[in-house]
mmCIF file of C-alpha atoms in Angstrom:
data_model
loop_
_atom_site.group_PDB
_atom_site.id
_atom_site.type_symbol
_atom_site.label_atom_id
_atom_site.label_comp_id
_atom_site.label_asym_id
_atom_site.label_seq_id
_atom_site.Cartn_x
_atom_site.Cartn_y
_atom_site.Cartn_z
ATOM 1 C CA MET A 167 163.891 -17.121 101.966
ATOM 2 C CA LYS A 168 162.215 -20.422 102.681
ATOM 3 C CA LYS A 169 158.893 -18.706 103.365
ATOM 4 C CA ASN A 170 159.013 -16.756 100.094
ATOM 5 C CA LEU A 171 159.915 -19.886 98.197
ATOM 6 C CA PHE A 172 156.899 -21.692 99.690
ATOM 7 C CA TYR A 173 154.525 -18.900 98.521
ATOM 8 C CA ALA A 174 156.108 -18.909 95.096
ATOM 9 C CA LEU A 175 155.558 -22.615 94.724
ATOM 10 C CA MET A 176 151.976 -22.601 96.006
ATOM 11 C CA MET A 177 150.609 -19.585 94.088
ATOM 12 C CA PRO A 178 150.130 -21.383 90.715
ATOM 13 C CA ALA A 179 148.224 -24.204 92.402
ATOM 14 C CA LEU A 180 146.006 -21.751 94.211
ATOM 15 C CA LEU A 181 145.277 -19.919 90.977
ATOM 16 C CA LEU A 182 144.521 -23.198 89.168
ATOM 17 C CA GLY A 183 142.065 -24.166 91.948
ATOM 18 C CA ALA A 184 140.309 -20.809 91.675
ATOM 19 C CA VAL A 185 139.872 -21.209 87.957
ATOM 20 C CA SER A 186 138.512 -24.757 88.317
ATOM 21 C CA CYS A 187 135.944 -23.735 90.939
ATOM 22 C CA THR A 188 134.832 -20.868 88.726
ATOM 23 C CA ASP A 189 134.261 -23.268 85.800
ATOM 24 C CA TYR A 190 132.206 -25.609 87.944
ATOM 25 C CA GLN A 191 130.097 -22.768 89.227
ATOM 26 C CA ASP A 192 129.447 -21.629 85.670
ATOM 27 C CA ASP A 193 128.205 -25.097 84.773
ATOM 28 C CA ILE A 194 125.961 -25.205 87.818
ATOM 29 C CA ASP A 195 124.555 -21.791 86.999
ATOM 30 C CA LYS A 196 123.959 -22.833 83.430
ATOM 31 C CA LEU A 197 122.085 -25.978 84.477
ATOM 32 C CA GLY A 198 120.069 -23.993 86.957
ATOM 33 C CA ALA A 199 119.087 -21.453 84.305
ATOM 34 C CA GLU A 200 118.037 -24.234 81.909
ATOM 35 C CA ASN A 201 115.936 -25.869 84.629
ATOM 36 C CA ASP A 202 114.320 -22.546 85.490
ATOM 37 C CA ALA A 203 113.550 -21.992 81.809
ATOM 38 C CA LEU A 204 111.981 -25.449 81.509
ATOM 39 C CA ARG A 205 109.937 -24.897 84.674
ATOM 40 C CA SER A 206 108.854 -21.530 83.411
ATOM 41 C CA TYR A 207 107.768 -23.098 80.065
ATOM 42 C CA ASN A 208 105.807 -25.827 81.854
ATOM 43 C CA ASN A 209 104.095 -23.326 84.121
ATOM 44 C CA GLN A 210 103.233 -21.179 81.108
ATOM 45 C CA THR A 211 101.679 -24.223 79.457
ATOM 46 C CA ILE A 212 99.374 -24.589 82.414
ATOM 47 C CA SER A 213 98.614 -20.877 82.785
ATOM 48 C CA GLN A 214 97.918 -20.404 79.071
ATOM 49 C CA LEU A 215 95.241 -23.073 78.992
ATOM 50 C CA ASN A 216 92.384 -20.623 78.862
ATOM 51 C CA SER A 217 89.893 -23.278 77.780
ATOM 52 C CA VAL A 218 89.739 -27.005 77.298
ATOM 53 C CA VAL A 219 86.141 -27.897 76.575
ATOM 54 C CA PHE A 220 84.364 -31.146 75.630
ATOM 55 C CA GLN A 221 83.411 -30.916 71.937
ATOM 56 C CA THR A 222 79.748 -31.751 71.519
ATOM 57 C CA GLU A 223 78.006 -32.873 68.364
ATOM 58 C CA LYS A 224 74.591 -31.490 67.481
ATOM 59 C CA GLY A 225 72.148 -32.606 70.108
ATOM 60 C CA VAL A 226 74.811 -34.343 72.193
ATOM 61 C CA VAL A 227 75.640 -32.968 75.628
ATOM 62 C CA ASN A 228 77.304 -35.929 77.309
ATOM 63 C CA ILE A 229 80.054 -38.501 76.972
ATOM 64 C CA THR A 230 78.769 -41.968 76.033
ATOM 65 C CA VAL A 231 80.332 -44.923 77.859
ATOM 66 C CA ASP A 232 79.751 -48.462 76.517
ATOM 67 C CA GLN A 233 82.099 -50.612 78.583
ATOM 68 C CA PRO A 234 84.367 -52.342 77.971
ATOM 69 C CA THR A 235 84.515 -50.774 74.499
ATOM 70 C CA ALA A 236 87.034 -47.966 74.158
ATOM 71 C CA THR A 237 85.527 -44.548 73.594
ATOM 72 C CA THR A 238 86.834 -41.450 71.791
ATOM 73 C CA ILE A 239 86.405 -38.085 73.489
ATOM 74 C CA ILE A 240 87.258 -34.833 71.694
ATOM 75 C CA TYR A 241 88.118 -31.578 73.441
ATOM 76 C CA GLU A 242 88.543 -28.110 72.001
ATOM 77 C CA VAL A 243 91.756 -26.425 73.223
ATOM 78 C CA GLU A 244 92.331 -22.681 73.405
ATOM 79 C CA PRO A 245 94.903 -21.454 72.477
ATOM 80 C CA LYS A 246 94.918 -23.975 69.640
ATOM 81 C CA GLU A 247 98.707 -24.309 69.384
ATOM 82 C CA LEU A 248 98.848 -25.878 72.844
ATOM 83 C CA ALA A 249 96.867 -28.944 71.770
ATOM 84 C CA PRO A 250 100.020 -30.891 70.737
ATOM 85 C CA THR A 251 101.650 -30.153 74.105
ATOM 86 C CA LEU A 252 98.727 -31.787 75.891
ATOM 87 C CA ALA A 253 98.864 -34.854 73.643
ATOM 88 C CA GLU A 254 102.596 -35.517 73.631
ATOM 89 C CA ASP A 255 102.701 -37.421 76.944
ATOM 90 C CA ILE A 256 99.534 -39.329 77.990
ATOM 91 C CA THR A 257 100.983 -39.984 81.458
ATOM 92 C CA ARG A 258 100.219 -36.321 82.160
ATOM 93 C CA LEU A 259 96.522 -36.870 81.276
ATOM 94 C CA SER A 260 93.916 -38.518 83.484
ATOM 95 C CA PHE A 261 90.188 -38.540 84.131
ATOM 96 C CA LEU A 262 88.342 -37.870 87.374
ATOM 97 C CA THR A 263 85.016 -39.613 87.908
ATOM 98 C CA GLN A 264 82.802 -40.977 90.666
ATOM 99 C CA HIS A 265 81.548 -44.211 92.323
ATOM 100 C CA GLY A 266 84.815 -46.101 91.679
ATOM 101 C CA ALA A 267 84.485 -45.962 87.874
ATOM 102 C CA ALA A 268 87.624 -45.374 85.775
ATOM 103 C CA MET A 269 88.660 -44.255 82.298
ATOM 104 C CA ALA A 270 92.097 -45.579 81.326
ATOM 105 C CA ILE A 271 93.628 -43.286 78.692
ATOM 106 C CA THR A 272 95.383 -45.317 75.969
ATOM 107 C CA ALA A 273 96.064 -42.693 73.321
ATOM 108 C CA ALA A 274 95.936 -38.959 72.611
ATOM 109 C CA ALA A 275 96.208 -37.029 69.365
ATOM 110 C CA ALA A 276 96.094 -33.308 68.633
ATOM 111 C CA ASN A 277 95.470 -30.942 65.746
ATOM 112 C CA ALA A 278 97.067 -27.569 66.234
ATOM 113 C CA THR A 279 95.169 -26.135 63.284
ATOM 114 C CA ASP A 280 91.680 -26.543 64.738
ATOM 115 C CA GLY A 281 92.842 -26.956 68.328
ATOM 116 C CA THR A 282 91.306 -30.343 68.994
ATOM 117 C CA LEU A 283 92.565 -32.894 71.477
ATOM 118 C CA THR A 284 91.287 -36.434 70.828
ATOM 119 C CA ILE A 285 91.472 -38.841 73.784
ATOM 120 C CA THR A 286 90.970 -42.594 73.506
ATOM 121 C CA ALA A 287 90.052 -44.269 76.818
ATOM 122 C CA THR A 288 88.696 -47.596 78.040
ATOM 123 C CA PRO A 289 85.912 -47.435 80.651
ATOM 124 C CA SER A 290 85.451 -49.790 83.612
ATOM 125 C CA GLY A 291 83.315 -49.916 86.709
ATOM 126 C CA PHE A 292 80.391 -47.869 85.412
ATOM 127 C CA ASP A 293 76.917 -48.756 86.695
ATOM 128 C CA GLY A 294 73.920 -47.574 84.697
ATOM 129 C CA SER A 295 71.913 -47.002 87.872
ATOM 130 C CA LYS A 296 74.239 -44.196 88.976
ATOM 131 C CA ASP A 297 74.988 -40.714 87.665
ATOM 132 C CA TYR A 298 78.513 -39.983 86.445
ATOM 133 C CA SER A 299 80.500 -37.115 85.028
ATOM 134 C CA LEU A 300 84.070 -36.856 83.719
ATOM 135 C CA SER A 301 86.746 -34.206 84.186
ATOM 136 C CA LEU A 302 89.980 -34.263 82.176
ATOM 137 C CA VAL A 303 93.118 -33.391 84.156
ATOM 138 C CA TYR A 304 96.501 -32.317 82.717
ATOM 139 C CA SER A 305 99.404 -32.427 85.176
ATOM 140 C CA GLU A 306 102.864 -31.031 84.658
ATOM 141 C CA ASP A 307 105.701 -29.954 86.938
ATOM 142 C CA GLY A 308 103.662 -30.368 90.085
ATOM 143 C CA ARG A 309 100.758 -28.339 88.783
ATOM 144 C CA SER A 310 97.538 -29.434 87.141
ATOM 145 C CA TYR A 311 94.690 -28.094 85.036
ATOM 146 C CA GLN A 312 91.206 -29.571 85.322
ATOM 147 C CA THR A 313 88.351 -29.185 82.848
ATOM 148 C CA ALA A 314 84.737 -28.708 83.814
ATOM 149 C CA TYR A 315 82.810 -31.936 84.446
ATOM 150 C CA THR A 316 80.868 -33.412 81.513
ATOM 151 C CA PRO A 317 77.869 -35.729 82.225
ATOM 152 C CA VAL A 318 78.163 -39.360 81.184
ATOM 153 C CA LYS A 319 75.581 -41.572 79.520
ATOM 154 C CA VAL A 320 76.181 -45.220 80.456
ATOM 155 C CA ILE A 321 74.956 -47.700 77.853
ATOM 156 C CA THR A 322 72.955 -50.470 79.540
ATOM 157 C CA ARG A 323 71.529 -53.448 77.681
ATOM 158 C CA PRO A 324 68.560 -55.481 78.955
ATOM 159 C CA THR A 325 69.249 -58.825 80.618
ATOM 160 C CA VAL A 326 65.630 -59.912 80.967
ATOM 161 C CA LEU A 327 62.423 -59.077 79.013
ATOM 162 C CA ALA A 328 58.757 -59.532 79.812
ATOM 163 C CA ILE A 329 55.594 -58.709 77.885
ATOM 164 C CA GLU A 330 52.689 -56.631 79.151
ATOM 165 C CA ILE A 331 49.360 -57.066 77.357
ATOM 166 C CA PRO A 332 45.990 -55.446 78.112
ATOM 167 C CA SER A 333 43.756 -57.704 80.153
ATOM 168 C CA THR A 334 40.388 -58.832 78.718
ATOM 169 C CA SER A 335 37.271 -60.585 80.028
ATOM 170 C CA GLY A 336 38.112 -64.252 80.272
ATOM 171 C CA GLY A 337 41.671 -63.643 79.107
ATOM 172 C CA LYS A 338 40.672 -63.995 75.467
ATOM 173 C CA TYR A 339 41.400 -61.624 72.566
ATOM 174 C CA ALA A 340 38.831 -60.841 69.874
ATOM 175 C CA VAL A 341 39.038 -60.846 66.127
ATOM 176 C CA GLY A 342 38.447 -57.332 64.817
ATOM 177 C CA ALA A 343 40.141 -55.587 67.769
ATOM 178 C CA LYS A 344 43.732 -54.333 68.223
ATOM 179 C CA TYR A 345 45.857 -54.644 71.357
ATOM 180 C CA GLN A 346 48.988 -52.703 72.335
ATOM 181 C CA LEU A 347 51.683 -54.975 73.786
ATOM 182 C CA LYS A 348 54.574 -53.528 75.733
ATOM 183 C CA ALA A 349 58.090 -54.819 76.360
ATOM 184 C CA LEU A 350 59.260 -54.559 79.975
ATOM 185 C CA PHE A 351 63.002 -54.305 80.566
ATOM 186 C CA THR A 352 65.286 -55.524 83.343
ATOM 187 C CA PRO A 353 67.211 -53.655 84.598
ATOM 188 C CA SER A 354 64.757 -50.760 84.741
ATOM 189 C CA TYR A 355 67.484 -48.315 83.729
ATOM 190 C CA THR A 356 68.107 -50.100 80.392
ATOM 191 C CA THR A 357 69.056 -47.604 77.692
ATOM 192 C CA GLU A 358 68.964 -49.850 74.649
ATOM 193 C CA LYS A 359 65.251 -50.569 74.110
ATOM 194 C CA ASN A 360 65.096 -51.652 70.475
ATOM 195 C CA VAL A 361 63.144 -54.883 70.175
ATOM 196 C CA VAL A 362 61.775 -57.193 67.469
ATOM 197 C CA TRP A 363 58.222 -58.603 67.741
ATOM 198 C CA SER A 364 57.124 -61.853 66.102
ATOM 199 C CA THR A 365 54.180 -64.212 66.007
ATOM 200 C CA SER A 366 54.097 -67.984 65.701
ATOM 201 C CA ASP A 367 51.239 -67.904 63.202
ATOM 202 C CA GLU A 368 50.317 -64.800 61.195
ATOM 203 C CA ALA A 369 47.152 -66.558 60.034
ATOM 204 C CA ILE A 370 45.845 -66.339 63.591
ATOM 205 C CA ALA A 371 47.303 -62.959 64.686
ATOM 206 C CA THR A 372 49.810 -60.428 63.389
ATOM 207 C CA ILE A 373 51.980 -58.006 65.338
ATOM 208 C CA ASP A 374 53.768 -54.957 63.978
ATOM 209 C CA GLU A 375 57.119 -53.395 64.853
ATOM 210 C CA ASN A 376 55.465 -51.273 67.525
ATOM 211 C CA GLY A 377 53.891 -54.196 69.365
ATOM 212 C CA VAL A 378 50.347 -53.733 68.088
ATOM 213 C CA LEU A 379 48.610 -57.128 68.030
ATOM 214 C CA THR A 380 45.825 -57.732 65.480
ATOM 215 C CA PRO A 381 43.841 -60.985 65.871
ATOM 216 C CA VAL A 382 42.857 -62.545 62.506
ATOM 217 C CA LYS A 383 40.946 -65.686 63.352
ATOM 218 C CA ASN A 384 40.190 -68.023 66.224
ATOM 219 C CA GLY A 385 43.093 -70.036 67.603
ATOM 220 C CA THR A 386 46.104 -69.967 69.895
ATOM 221 C CA VAL A 387 49.200 -67.998 68.997
ATOM 222 C CA THR A 388 52.555 -67.270 70.675
ATOM 223 C CA ILE A 389 53.946 -63.711 70.589
ATOM 224 C CA THR A 390 57.666 -63.205 71.178
ATOM 225 C CA VAL A 391 59.738 -60.090 71.807
ATOM 226 C CA THR A 392 63.554 -60.089 71.506
ATOM 227 C CA SER A 393 66.093 -57.432 72.318
ATOM 228 C CA VAL A 394 68.084 -56.164 69.333
ATOM 229 C CA ASP A 395 71.096 -55.285 71.488
ATOM 230 C CA ASN A 396 71.051 -58.512 73.519
ATOM 231 C CA PRO A 397 69.343 -61.345 71.622
ATOM 232 C CA GLU A 398 69.615 -63.569 74.689
ATOM 233 C CA ALA A 399 67.002 -61.331 76.360
ATOM 234 C CA THR A 400 63.655 -62.571 75.031
ATOM 235 C CA ALA A 401 60.121 -63.294 76.252
ATOM 236 C CA SER A 402 57.028 -65.018 74.927
ATOM 237 C CA ILE A 403 53.354 -65.079 75.719
ATOM 238 C CA THR A 404 50.671 -67.463 74.453
ATOM 239 C CA ILE A 405 47.219 -65.970 73.895
ATOM 240 C CA GLU A 406 43.860 -67.268 72.712
ATOM 241 C CA ILE A 407 42.041 -65.547 69.867
ATOM 242 C CA THR A 408 38.237 -65.782 69.670
ATOM 243 C CA GLY A 409 35.508 -64.290 67.536
ATOM 244 C CA GLY A 410 33.103 -61.624 68.704
ATOM 245 C CA ASN A 411 33.543 -58.426 70.572
ATOM 246 C CA ILE A 412 35.309 -58.963 73.966
ATOM 247 C CA PRO A 413 35.512 -55.757 76.096
ATOM 248 C CA LEU A 414 38.852 -54.651 77.520
ATOM 249 C CA ASP A 415 39.406 -54.142 81.233
ATOM 250 C CA GLU A 416 41.684 -51.410 82.584
ATOM 251 C CA GLY A 417 45.181 -52.314 83.613
ATOM 252 C CA GLY A 418 47.453 -54.985 82.182
ATOM 253 C CA VAL A 419 48.925 -58.370 82.761
ATOM 254 C CA SER A 420 52.638 -59.082 82.457
ATOM 255 C CA GLN A 421 54.203 -62.404 81.420
ATOM 256 C CA GLY A 422 57.866 -63.192 80.948
ATOM 257 C CA SER A 423 57.507 -66.524 79.104
ATOM 258 C CA ALA A 424 54.981 -68.856 77.560
ATOM 259 C CA GLU A 425 53.345 -71.402 79.797
#
């Protein structure tokens, strides 16, 4: 009798425990299914990225970097409706580059209608003497998608200018002749080569926007060239104008400042 009574008392508790364990297992299974669904969605996002391509303008084939100014880079996404997924979390986006340079992504925007992904990034560490390219990487759930590399054009402004002028007999320049002056840039890989030419006295010699010097009358005149993109980079040369016909020699002479 005592043994039967013990079983009778314990049976409800055992049944309650079985029900509780079953409920917990259901919750665990539900969470597992939700996690699997999320993982599957993330993986599909990666696998469905058939194409993410740098969007070029007419005549433009590279990304322009003008550090430290932030730059905007536009990609075309296919399928188009995935563009917002790429833009919703910029921590999943990054750039790969070379030579220690970096592009810090600060913003991303998308247009699902035309499938564009617009990235805003701030460049650092780029050196105009080296070749660079950028690849956009999207990472999610332990997987990543990487675009093809796009070449980079690094904007480099001159730091020093000099003037090259054709040499003449006696170092004098004749009224009635024309002389082509040339601006020399440091560093040699300067990309921004717009300059302004000027003369100290147009009554003695004029110079046009292309650096063509035209002597007008005898005298001494100073010619100056200044970088448009870096006005601190400038050079001057003082020349003597004489009458008559003075022959030109081959070659040139280069001067960085007036004596």
